[in-house]
CSV table of C-alpha atoms in Angstrom, one decimal:
chain,number,residue,atom,x,y,z
A,1,UNK,CA,17.4,-56.3,-175.7
A,2,UNK,CA,14.2,-55.1,-173.9
A,3,UNK,CA,10.6,-56.1,-174.4
A,4,UNK,CA,7.2,-54.6,-173.6
A,5,UNK,CA,4.2,-56.9,-173.2
A,6,UNK,CA,1.0,-55.0,-174.3
A,7,UNK,CA,-2.2,-56.1,-172.4
A,8,UNK,CA,-5.6,-54.9,-173.2
A,9,UNK,CA,-8.0,-55.1,-170.2
A,10,UNK,CA,-11.8,-55.0,-169.7
A,11,UNK,CA,-13.8,-56.3,-166.7
A,12,UNK,CA,-11.8,-59.3,-165.6
A,13,UNK,CA,-9.9,-58.2,-162.5
A,14,UNK,CA,-9.3,-61.6,-160.9
A,15,UNK,CA,-7.8,-63.0,-164.1
A,16,UNK,CA,-5.8,-59.7,-164.6
A,17,UNK,CA,-4.4,-60.0,-161.1
A,18,UNK,CA,-3.5,-63.6,-161.6
A,19,UNK,CA,-1.9,-62.8,-164.9
A,20,UNK,CA,0.1,-60.0,-163.4
A,21,UNK,CA,1.4,-62.2,-160.4
A,22,UNK,CA,2.4,-65.2,-162.7
A,23,UNK,CA,4.1,-62.8,-165.2
A,24,UNK,CA,6.1,-61.1,-162.5
A,25,UNK,CA,7.2,-64.5,-161.1
A,26,UNK,CA,8.6,-65.5,-164.4
A,27,UNK,CA,9.8,-62.1,-165.8
A,28,UNK,CA,10.4,-59.6,-162.9
A,29,UNK,CA,11.8,-56.9,-165.1
A,30,UNK,CA,9.6,-57.2,-168.1
A,31,UNK,CA,7.8,-54.0,-169.0
A,32,UNK,CA,3.9,-54.6,-168.8
A,33,UNK,CA,1.8,-52.1,-170.6
A,34,UNK,CA,-1.9,-52.2,-169.4
A,35,UNK,CA,-4.7,-50.4,-171.2
A,36,UNK,CA,-8.2,-50.5,-169.9
A,37,UNK,CA,-11.2,-48.7,-171.6
A,38,UNK,CA,-14.6,-49.0,-170.0
A,39,UNK,CA,-13.8,-51.4,-167.2
A,40,UNK,CA,-16.4,-51.1,-164.2
A,41,UNK,CA,-15.0,-54.0,-162.0
A,42,UNK,CA,-12.2,-52.2,-160.0
A,43,UNK,CA,-9.6,-52.7,-162.6
A,44,UNK,CA,-8.8,-48.9,-162.9
A,45,UNK,CA,-8.4,-48.6,-159.1
A,46,UNK,CA,-6.2,-51.7,-159.1
A,47,UNK,CA,-4.0,-50.2,-161.8
A,48,UNK,CA,-3.8,-46.9,-159.9
A,49,UNK,CA,-2.6,-48.9,-156.7
A,50,UNK,CA,0.1,-50.9,-158.5
A,51,UNK,CA,3.6,-50.0,-157.2
A,52,UNK,CA,5.7,-51.5,-160.0
A,53,UNK,CA,8.4,-49.5,-161.8
A,54,UNK,CA,8.0,-51.8,-164.7
A,55,UNK,CA,4.3,-51.1,-165.3
A,56,UNK,CA,2.9,-48.4,-167.6
A,57,UNK,CA,-0.8,-48.1,-167.9
A,58,UNK,CA,-3.7,-46.0,-169.1
A,59,UNK,CA,-7.4,-46.2,-168.4
A,60,UNK,CA,-10.6,-44.3,-169.2
A,61,UNK,CA,-14.2,-44.9,-168.3
A,62,UNK,CA,-15.3,-44.6,-172.0
A,63,UNK,CA,-15.4,-47.8,-174.0
A,64,UNK,CA,-13.1,-47.8,-177.1
A,65,UNK,CA,-12.1,-50.3,-179.8
A,66,UNK,CA,-9.5,-53.0,-179.8
A,67,UNK,CA,-7.4,-50.8,-182.2
A,68,UNK,CA,-7.6,-47.9,-179.8
A,69,UNK,CA,-6.4,-50.1,-177.0
A,70,UNK,CA,-3.5,-51.5,-179.0
A,71,UNK,CA,-2.5,-48.1,-180.3
A,72,UNK,CA,-2.5,-46.5,-176.9
A,73,UNK,CA,-0.4,-49.5,-175.4
A,74,UNK,CA,2.1,-49.2,-178.2
A,75,UNK,CA,2.5,-45.4,-177.6
A,76,UNK,CA,3.1,-46.0,-173.9
A,77,UNK,CA,5.7,-48.8,-174.5
A,78,UNK,CA,9.3,-47.8,-173.9
A,79,UNK,CA,11.1,-51.0,-174.7
A,80,UNK,CA,13.0,-51.8,-177.8
A,81,UNK,CA,10.5,-54.5,-178.9
A,82,UNK,CA,6.7,-55.0,-178.3
């Protein structure tokens, strides 16, 4: 049984980095799916620099709705359960 954790991001890079590190310590092989629309705090650069085979992500400069964020994350997820 495999799981994907869907995570919507927007302009909270220090918390996102903390969340990522803590989640990886507990669940090193869990698929994390990050989606960021409209972040301007370096989140997109951080996502691009991640070297983690269990991370899938999407980002755009334009702001979108929570529904857009969830739908994009669900489309990116590859695990059996989200």
